[in-house]
Short mmCIF file of C-alpha atoms in Angstrom, two decimals:
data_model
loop_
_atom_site.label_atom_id
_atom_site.label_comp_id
_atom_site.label_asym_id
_atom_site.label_seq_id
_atom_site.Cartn_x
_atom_site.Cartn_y
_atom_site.Cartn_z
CA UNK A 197 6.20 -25.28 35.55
CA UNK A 198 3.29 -26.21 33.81
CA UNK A 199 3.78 -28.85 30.92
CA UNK A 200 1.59 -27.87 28.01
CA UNK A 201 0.07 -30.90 25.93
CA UNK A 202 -1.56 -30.82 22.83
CA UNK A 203 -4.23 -33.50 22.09
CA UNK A 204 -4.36 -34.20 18.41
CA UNK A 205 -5.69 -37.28 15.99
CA UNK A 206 -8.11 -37.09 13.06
CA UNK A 207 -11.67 -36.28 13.40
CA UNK A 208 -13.79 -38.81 15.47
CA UNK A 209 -11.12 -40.61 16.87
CA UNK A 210 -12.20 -39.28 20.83
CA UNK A 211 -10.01 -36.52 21.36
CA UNK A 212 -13.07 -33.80 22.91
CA UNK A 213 -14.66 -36.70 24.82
CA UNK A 214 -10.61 -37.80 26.81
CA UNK A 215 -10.52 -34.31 26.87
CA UNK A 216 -13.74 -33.73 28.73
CA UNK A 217 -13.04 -36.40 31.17
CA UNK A 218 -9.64 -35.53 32.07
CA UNK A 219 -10.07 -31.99 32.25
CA UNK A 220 -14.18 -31.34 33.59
CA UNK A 221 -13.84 -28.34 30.45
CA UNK A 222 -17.06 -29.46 29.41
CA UNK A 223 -15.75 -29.02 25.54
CA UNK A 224 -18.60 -29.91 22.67
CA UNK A 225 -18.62 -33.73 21.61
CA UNK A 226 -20.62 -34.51 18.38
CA UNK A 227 -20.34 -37.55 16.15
CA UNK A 228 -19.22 -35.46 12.71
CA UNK A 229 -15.75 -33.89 12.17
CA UNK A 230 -14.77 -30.27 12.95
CA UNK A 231 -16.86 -30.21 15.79
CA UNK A 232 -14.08 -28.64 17.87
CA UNK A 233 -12.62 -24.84 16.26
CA UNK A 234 -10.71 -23.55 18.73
CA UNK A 235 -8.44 -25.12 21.31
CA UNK A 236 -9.84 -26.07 24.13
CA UNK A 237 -7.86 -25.57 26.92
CA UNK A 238 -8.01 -27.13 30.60
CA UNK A 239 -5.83 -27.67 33.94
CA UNK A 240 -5.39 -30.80 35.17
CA UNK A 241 -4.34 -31.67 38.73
CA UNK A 242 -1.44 -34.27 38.96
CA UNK A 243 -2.33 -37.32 41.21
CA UNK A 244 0.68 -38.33 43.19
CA UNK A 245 -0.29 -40.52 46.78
CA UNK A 246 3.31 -38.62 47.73
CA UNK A 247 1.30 -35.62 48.27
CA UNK A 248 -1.20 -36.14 49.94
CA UNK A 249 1.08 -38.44 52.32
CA UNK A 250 2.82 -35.36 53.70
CA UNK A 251 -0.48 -33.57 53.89
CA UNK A 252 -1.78 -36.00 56.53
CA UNK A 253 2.36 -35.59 58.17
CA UNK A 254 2.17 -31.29 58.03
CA UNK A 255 -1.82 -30.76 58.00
CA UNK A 256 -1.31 -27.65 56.07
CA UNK A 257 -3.82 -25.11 55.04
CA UNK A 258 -4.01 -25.77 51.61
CA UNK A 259 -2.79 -28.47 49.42
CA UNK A 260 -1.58 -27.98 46.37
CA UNK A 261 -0.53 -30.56 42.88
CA UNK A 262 1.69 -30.42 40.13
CA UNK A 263 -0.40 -29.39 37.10
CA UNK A 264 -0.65 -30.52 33.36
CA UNK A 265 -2.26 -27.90 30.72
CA UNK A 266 -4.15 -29.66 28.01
CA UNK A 267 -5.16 -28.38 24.48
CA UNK A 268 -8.10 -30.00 22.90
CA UNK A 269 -6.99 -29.44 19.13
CA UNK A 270 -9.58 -30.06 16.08
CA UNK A 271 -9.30 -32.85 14.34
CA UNK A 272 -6.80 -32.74 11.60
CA UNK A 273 -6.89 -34.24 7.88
CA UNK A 274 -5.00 -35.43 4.79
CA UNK A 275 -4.34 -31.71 3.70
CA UNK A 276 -4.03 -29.95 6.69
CA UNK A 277 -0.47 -29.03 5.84
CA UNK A 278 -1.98 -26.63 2.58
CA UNK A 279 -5.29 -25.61 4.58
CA UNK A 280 -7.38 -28.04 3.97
CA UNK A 281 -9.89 -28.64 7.20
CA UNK A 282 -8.57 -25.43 8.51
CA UNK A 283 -5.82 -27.22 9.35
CA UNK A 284 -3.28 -24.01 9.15
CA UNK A 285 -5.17 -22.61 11.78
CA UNK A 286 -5.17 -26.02 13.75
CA UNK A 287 -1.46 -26.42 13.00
CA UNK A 288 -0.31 -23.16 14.51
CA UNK A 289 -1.50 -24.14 17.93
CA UNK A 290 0.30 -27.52 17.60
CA UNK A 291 3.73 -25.11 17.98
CA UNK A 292 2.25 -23.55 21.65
CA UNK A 293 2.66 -26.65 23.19
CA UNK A 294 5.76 -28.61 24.51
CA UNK A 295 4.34 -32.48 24.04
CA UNK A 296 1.34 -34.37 21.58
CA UNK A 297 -0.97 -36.60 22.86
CA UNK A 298 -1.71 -38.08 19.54
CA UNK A 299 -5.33 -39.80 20.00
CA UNK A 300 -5.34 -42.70 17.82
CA UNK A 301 -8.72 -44.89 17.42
CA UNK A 302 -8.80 -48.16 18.23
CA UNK A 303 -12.07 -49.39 19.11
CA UNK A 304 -14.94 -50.64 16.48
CA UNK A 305 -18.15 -48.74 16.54
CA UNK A 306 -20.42 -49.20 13.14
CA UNK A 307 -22.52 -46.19 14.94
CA UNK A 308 -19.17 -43.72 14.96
CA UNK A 309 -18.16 -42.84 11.82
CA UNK A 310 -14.98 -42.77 10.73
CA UNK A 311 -13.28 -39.80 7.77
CA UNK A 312 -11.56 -42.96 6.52
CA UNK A 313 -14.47 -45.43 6.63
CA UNK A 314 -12.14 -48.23 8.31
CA UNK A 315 -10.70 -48.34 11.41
CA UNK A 316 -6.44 -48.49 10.61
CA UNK A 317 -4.23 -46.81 13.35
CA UNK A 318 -1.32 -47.72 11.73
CA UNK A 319 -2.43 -45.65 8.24
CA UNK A 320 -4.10 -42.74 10.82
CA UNK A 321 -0.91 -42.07 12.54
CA UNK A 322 0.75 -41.89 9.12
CA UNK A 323 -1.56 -39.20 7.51
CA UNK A 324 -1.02 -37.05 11.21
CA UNK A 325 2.65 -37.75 10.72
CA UNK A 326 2.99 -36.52 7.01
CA UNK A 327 0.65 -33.39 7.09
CA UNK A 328 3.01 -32.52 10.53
CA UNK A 329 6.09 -33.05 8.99
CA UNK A 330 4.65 -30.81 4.99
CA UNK A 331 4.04 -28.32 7.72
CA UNK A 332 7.83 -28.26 9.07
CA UNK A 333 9.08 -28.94 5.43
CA UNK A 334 7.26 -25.75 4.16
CA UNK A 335 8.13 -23.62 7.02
CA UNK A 336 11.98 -24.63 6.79
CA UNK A 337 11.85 -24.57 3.20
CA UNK A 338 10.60 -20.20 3.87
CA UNK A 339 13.61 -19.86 6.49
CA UNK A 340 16.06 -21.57 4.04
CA UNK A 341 15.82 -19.33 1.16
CA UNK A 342 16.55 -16.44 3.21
CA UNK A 343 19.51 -17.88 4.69
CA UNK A 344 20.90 -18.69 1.26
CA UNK A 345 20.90 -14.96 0.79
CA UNK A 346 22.75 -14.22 3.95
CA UNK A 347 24.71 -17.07 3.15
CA UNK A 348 26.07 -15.40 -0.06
CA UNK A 349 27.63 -12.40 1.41
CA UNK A 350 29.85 -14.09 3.45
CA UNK A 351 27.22 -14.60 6.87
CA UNK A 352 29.17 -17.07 8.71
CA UNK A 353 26.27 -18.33 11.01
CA UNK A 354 23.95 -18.54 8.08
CA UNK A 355 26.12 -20.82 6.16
CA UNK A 356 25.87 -23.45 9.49
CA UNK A 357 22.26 -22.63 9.35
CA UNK A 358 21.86 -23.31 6.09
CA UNK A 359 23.81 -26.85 6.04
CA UNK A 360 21.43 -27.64 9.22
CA UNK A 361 18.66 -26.47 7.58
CA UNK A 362 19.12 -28.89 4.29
CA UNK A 363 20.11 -31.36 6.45
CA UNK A 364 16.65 -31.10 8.13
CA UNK A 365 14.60 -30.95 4.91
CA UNK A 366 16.33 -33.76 3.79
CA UNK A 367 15.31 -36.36 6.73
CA UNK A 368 11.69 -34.59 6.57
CA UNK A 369 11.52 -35.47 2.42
CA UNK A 370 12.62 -39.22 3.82
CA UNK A 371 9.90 -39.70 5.93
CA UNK A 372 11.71 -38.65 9.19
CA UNK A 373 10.12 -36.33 11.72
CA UNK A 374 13.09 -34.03 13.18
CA UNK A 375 12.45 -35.61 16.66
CA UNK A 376 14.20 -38.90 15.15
CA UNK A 377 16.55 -37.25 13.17
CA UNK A 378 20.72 -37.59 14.72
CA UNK A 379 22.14 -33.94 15.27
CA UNK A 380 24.63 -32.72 17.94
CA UNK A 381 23.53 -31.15 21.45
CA UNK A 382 24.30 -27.02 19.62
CA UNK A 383 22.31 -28.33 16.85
CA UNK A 384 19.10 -29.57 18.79
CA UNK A 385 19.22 -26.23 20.57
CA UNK A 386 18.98 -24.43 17.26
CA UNK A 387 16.22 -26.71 16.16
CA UNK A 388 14.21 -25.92 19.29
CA UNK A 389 14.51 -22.51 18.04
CA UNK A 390 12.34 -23.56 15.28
CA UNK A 391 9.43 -24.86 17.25
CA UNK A 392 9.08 -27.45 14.59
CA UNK A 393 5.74 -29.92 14.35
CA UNK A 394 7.75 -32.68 14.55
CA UNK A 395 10.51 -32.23 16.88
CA UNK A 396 7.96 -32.18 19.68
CA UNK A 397 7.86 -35.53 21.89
CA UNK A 398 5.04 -38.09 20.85
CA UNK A 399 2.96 -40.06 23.28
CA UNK A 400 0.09 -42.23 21.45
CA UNK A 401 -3.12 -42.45 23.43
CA UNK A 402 -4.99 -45.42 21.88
CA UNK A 403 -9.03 -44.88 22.77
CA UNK A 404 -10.32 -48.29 23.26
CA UNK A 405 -13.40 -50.10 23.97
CA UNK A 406 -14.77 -49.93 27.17
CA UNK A 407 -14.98 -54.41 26.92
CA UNK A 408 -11.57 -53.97 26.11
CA UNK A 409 -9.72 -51.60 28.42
CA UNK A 410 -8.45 -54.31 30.40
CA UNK A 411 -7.19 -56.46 27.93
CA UNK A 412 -5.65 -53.46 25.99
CA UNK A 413 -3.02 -52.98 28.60
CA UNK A 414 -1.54 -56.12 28.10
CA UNK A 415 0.81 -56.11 24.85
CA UNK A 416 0.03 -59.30 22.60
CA UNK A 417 -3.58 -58.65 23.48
CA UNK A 418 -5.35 -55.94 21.51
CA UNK A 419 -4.19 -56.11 18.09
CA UNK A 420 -4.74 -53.02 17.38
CA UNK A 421 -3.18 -51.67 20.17
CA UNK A 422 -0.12 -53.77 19.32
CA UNK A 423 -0.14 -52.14 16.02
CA UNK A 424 0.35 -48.73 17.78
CA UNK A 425 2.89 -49.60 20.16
CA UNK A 426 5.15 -51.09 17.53
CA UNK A 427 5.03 -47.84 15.99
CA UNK A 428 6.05 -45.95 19.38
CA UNK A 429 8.42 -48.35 20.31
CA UNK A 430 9.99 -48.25 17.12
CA UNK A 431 10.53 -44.59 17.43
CA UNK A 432 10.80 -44.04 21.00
CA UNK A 433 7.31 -42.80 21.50
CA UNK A 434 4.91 -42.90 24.59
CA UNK A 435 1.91 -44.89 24.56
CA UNK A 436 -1.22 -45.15 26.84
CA UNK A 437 -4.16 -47.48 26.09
CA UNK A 438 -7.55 -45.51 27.69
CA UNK A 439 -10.88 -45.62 27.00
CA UNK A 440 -12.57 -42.42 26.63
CA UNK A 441 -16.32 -43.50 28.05
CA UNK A 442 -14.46 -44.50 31.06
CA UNK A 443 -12.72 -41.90 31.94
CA UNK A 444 -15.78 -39.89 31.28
CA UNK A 445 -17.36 -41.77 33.68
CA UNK A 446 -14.84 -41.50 36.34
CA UNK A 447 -14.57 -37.89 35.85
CA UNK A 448 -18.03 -37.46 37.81
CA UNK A 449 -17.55 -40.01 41.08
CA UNK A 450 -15.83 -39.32 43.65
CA UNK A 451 -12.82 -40.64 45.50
CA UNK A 452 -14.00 -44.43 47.11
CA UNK A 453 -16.55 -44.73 43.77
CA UNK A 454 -13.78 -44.12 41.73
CA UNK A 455 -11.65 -46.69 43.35
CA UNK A 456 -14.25 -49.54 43.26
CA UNK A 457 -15.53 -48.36 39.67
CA UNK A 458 -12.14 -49.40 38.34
CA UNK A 459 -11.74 -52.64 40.05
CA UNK A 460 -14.60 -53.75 39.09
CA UNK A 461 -12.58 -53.39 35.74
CA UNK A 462 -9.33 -54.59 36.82
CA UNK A 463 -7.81 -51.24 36.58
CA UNK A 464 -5.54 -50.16 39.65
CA UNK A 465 -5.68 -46.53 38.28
CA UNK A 466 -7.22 -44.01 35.69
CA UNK A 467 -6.06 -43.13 32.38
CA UNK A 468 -5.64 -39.68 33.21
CA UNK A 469 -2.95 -40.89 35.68
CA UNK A 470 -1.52 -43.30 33.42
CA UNK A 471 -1.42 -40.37 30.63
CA UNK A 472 -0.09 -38.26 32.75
CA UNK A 473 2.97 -40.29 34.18
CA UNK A 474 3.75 -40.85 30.68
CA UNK A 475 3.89 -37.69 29.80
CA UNK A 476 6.17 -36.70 32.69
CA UNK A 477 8.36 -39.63 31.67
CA UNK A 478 8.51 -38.85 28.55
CA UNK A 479 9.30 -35.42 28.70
CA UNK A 480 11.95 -36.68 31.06
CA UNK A 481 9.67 -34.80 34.33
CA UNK A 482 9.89 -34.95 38.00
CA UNK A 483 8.66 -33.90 41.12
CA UNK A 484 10.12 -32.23 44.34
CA UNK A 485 7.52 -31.06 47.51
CA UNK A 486 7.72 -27.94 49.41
CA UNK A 487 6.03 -28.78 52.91
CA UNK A 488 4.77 -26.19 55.97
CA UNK A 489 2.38 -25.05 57.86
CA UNK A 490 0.77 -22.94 54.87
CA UNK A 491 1.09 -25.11 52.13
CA UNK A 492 2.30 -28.62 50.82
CA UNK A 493 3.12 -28.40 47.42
CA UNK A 494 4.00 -30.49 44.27
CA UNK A 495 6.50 -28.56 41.74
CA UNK A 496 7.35 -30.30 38.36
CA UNK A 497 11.37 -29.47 37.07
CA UNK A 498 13.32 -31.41 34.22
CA UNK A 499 14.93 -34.50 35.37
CA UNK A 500 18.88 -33.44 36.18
CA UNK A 501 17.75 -29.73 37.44
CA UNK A 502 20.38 -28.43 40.71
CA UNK A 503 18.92 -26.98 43.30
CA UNK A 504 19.46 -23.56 42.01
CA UNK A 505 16.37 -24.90 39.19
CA UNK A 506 14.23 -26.11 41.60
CA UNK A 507 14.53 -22.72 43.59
CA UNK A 508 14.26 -20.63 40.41
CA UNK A 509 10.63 -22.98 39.99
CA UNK A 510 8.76 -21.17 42.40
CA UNK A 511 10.20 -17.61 42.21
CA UNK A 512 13.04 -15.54 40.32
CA UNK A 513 14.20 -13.90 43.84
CA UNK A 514 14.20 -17.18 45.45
CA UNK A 515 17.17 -18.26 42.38
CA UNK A 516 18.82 -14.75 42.75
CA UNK A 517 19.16 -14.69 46.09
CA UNK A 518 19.68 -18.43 47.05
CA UNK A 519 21.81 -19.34 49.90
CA UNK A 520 21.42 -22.76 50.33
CA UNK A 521 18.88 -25.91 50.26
CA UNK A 522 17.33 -27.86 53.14
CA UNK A 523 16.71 -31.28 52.07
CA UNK A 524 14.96 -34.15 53.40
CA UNK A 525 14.39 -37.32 51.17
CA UNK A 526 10.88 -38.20 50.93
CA UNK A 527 11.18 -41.76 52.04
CA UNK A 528 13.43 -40.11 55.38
CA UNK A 529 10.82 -37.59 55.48
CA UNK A 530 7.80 -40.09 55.58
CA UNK A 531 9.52 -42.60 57.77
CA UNK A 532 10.27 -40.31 60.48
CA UNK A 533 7.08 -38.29 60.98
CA UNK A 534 7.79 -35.19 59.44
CA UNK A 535 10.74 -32.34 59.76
CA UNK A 536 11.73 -32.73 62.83
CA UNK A 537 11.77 -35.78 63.15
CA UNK A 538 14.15 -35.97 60.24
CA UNK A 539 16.31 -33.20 61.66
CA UNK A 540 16.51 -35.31 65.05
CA UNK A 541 17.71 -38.15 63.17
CA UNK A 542 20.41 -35.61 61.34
CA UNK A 543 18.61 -36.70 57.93
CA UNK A 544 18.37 -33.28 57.00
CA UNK A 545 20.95 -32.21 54.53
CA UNK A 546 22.16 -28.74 54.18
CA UNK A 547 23.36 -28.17 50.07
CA UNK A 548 24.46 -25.59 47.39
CA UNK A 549 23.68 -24.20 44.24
CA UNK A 550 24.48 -27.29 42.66
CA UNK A 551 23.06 -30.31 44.36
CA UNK A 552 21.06 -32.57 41.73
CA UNK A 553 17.93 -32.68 43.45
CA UNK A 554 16.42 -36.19 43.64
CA UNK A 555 12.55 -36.94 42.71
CA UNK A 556 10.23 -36.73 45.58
CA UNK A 557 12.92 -34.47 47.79
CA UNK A 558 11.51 -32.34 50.32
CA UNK A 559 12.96 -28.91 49.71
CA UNK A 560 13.11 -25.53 51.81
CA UNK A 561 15.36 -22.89 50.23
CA UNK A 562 17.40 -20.34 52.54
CA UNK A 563 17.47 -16.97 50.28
CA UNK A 564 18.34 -13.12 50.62
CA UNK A 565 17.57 -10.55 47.92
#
């Protein structure tokens, strides 16, 4: 599966230029709002050593990652919820997407204006927040009224409906986006149903400095870093601290350049794989590897998926007609030099339908259709 992300801040704030960098889509970067219209929209390649350590094991023909989609979406404002900024247009391609990197500016720049004059991420995450959640109240408020109706002659589903949906509106008119609201298991499933702004999972990427990348990843810091990730942390967000230059930068050197660029700025690794881990993590992600002679490959299935998901991940017929799993844990796998030596060792394990597969398993699925 490919996760869809949607990258979203105000205007200025470095959403085109991350996006650019992590995804080579050459989007248009200029220093005045509403520069991007459309959505952007670019693949990204998942970095995981894991990979490319069974490559060197199988030498397969090809080689192939997980993937992350990104969508580059124009800058929204105070308003955007009643059109102003084109922000109904921008909104509406918010709901395509199952996560939001919310871009959030934290670096000073006298020569990069900003809609609001001052740099504040705290007050910048709070007019996304609002205009997201005006968006959801309006569009539940639509639904509602309807119900009612149906409600009134006796519907039996729309009266639950209905109760849900006040009980919605009501956290939204409090300042509560429905991913923080408390509702049962049956009643989240509904609310998926909805595609709501809010109820989409949150992870803050704060665009810093390229003086103060380092320092940003350590909390206590960067103080307006800090400022974000007592906001996440007090919601259960995400956050990444990356700076946008950089990773531009990066984006054009290649593997050992890349590698020295960053520790030459104490960084161990890229924001594009920090992002990206934090994204999988907080969409609750992970990875199992196919491995042969034609292919290695990376496929991404929710945490807690049986092995009857996993096979369903790379083909329908491969689900329908699924005998059985052959599994080899990836540290087993690694450790003794590839399939057969695992199977000589008897670390192969042979399981059903409903084994919960493990992250990093090495997976080969018996099937008959």
């Amino acid at each position: 599966m490919a996760v869809r992300c949607g990258i979203v801040g105000l205007p200025n704030v470095g959403k085109s230029t991350i996006f650019n960098a992590l995804t080579a889509a050459g989007a248009e970067m200029a220093n005045y709002p509403f520069c991007t219209i459309e959505p952007n929209q670019g693949t990204v390649a998942v970095n995981d050593p894991r990979l490319d350590a069974l490559s060197v094991l199988v030498r397969p023909k090809r080689q192939l990652p997980a993937v992350m989609e990104f969508l580059d979406i124009a800058g929204l404002v105070r308003g955007a919820s009643k059109g102003e900024g084109l922000g109904n247009q921008f909104l509406g391609h918010i709901r395509q997407v199952e996560a939001v990197a919310h871009v959030v500016r934290c670096f000073i720049d006298d020569d990069i204006t900003h809609v609001h004059d001052q740099v504040d991420p705290a007050r910048d995450i709070d007019i996304i927040e609002t205009e997201l959640m005006l968006a959801d109240l309006a569009s539940l408020e639509k639904r509602h009224k309807s119900l009612v109706q149906k409600a009134r002659f006796g519907d039996k589903d729309s009266k639950a409906l209905v109760t849900l949906y006040e009980a919605l509106m009501e956290g939204l008119n409090n300042g509560i986006p429905a991913r923080r609201q408390k509702f049962t298991a049956e009643d989240r499933l509904l609310i998926r149903d909805l595609f709501l702004l809010t109820a989409k999972p949150v992870l803050y990427v704060c665009n810093v400095s390229e003086a103060e990348v380092a320092k940003a990843q350590q909390p206590g810091e960067h103080p307006l870093v800090d400022a974000v990730r007592a906001i996440a942390e007090a919601e259960g967000a995400g956050v990444v601290a990356i700076c946008g230059t950089i990773e531009a930068e990066i984006a054009e050197l290649n593997h050992e350049e890349r590698r020295a660029f960053l520790a030459d700025l104490g960084l161990v690794e890229s924001g594009l794989d920090r992002l990206v881990r934090s994204a999988y993590h907080l969409l609750g992600l992970m990875t199992y590897f196919t491995a042969g002679p034609q292919e290695v490959r990376a496929w991404t299935i929710p945490q807690g998926s049986t092995a009857y998901d996993a096979a369903g991940a790379i083909h329908s017929d491969f689900q329908r007609g699924f005998i059985r799993a052959e599994v080899i844990g990836y540290g087993d796998y690694i450790a003794s030099g590839g399939e057969s030596g695992a199977k000589e060792k008897g670390l192969m394990r042979v399981e059903g339908r409903e084994y919960p597969v493990v992250d990093g398993d090495v997976m080969h699925f018996r099937f008959n259709v």
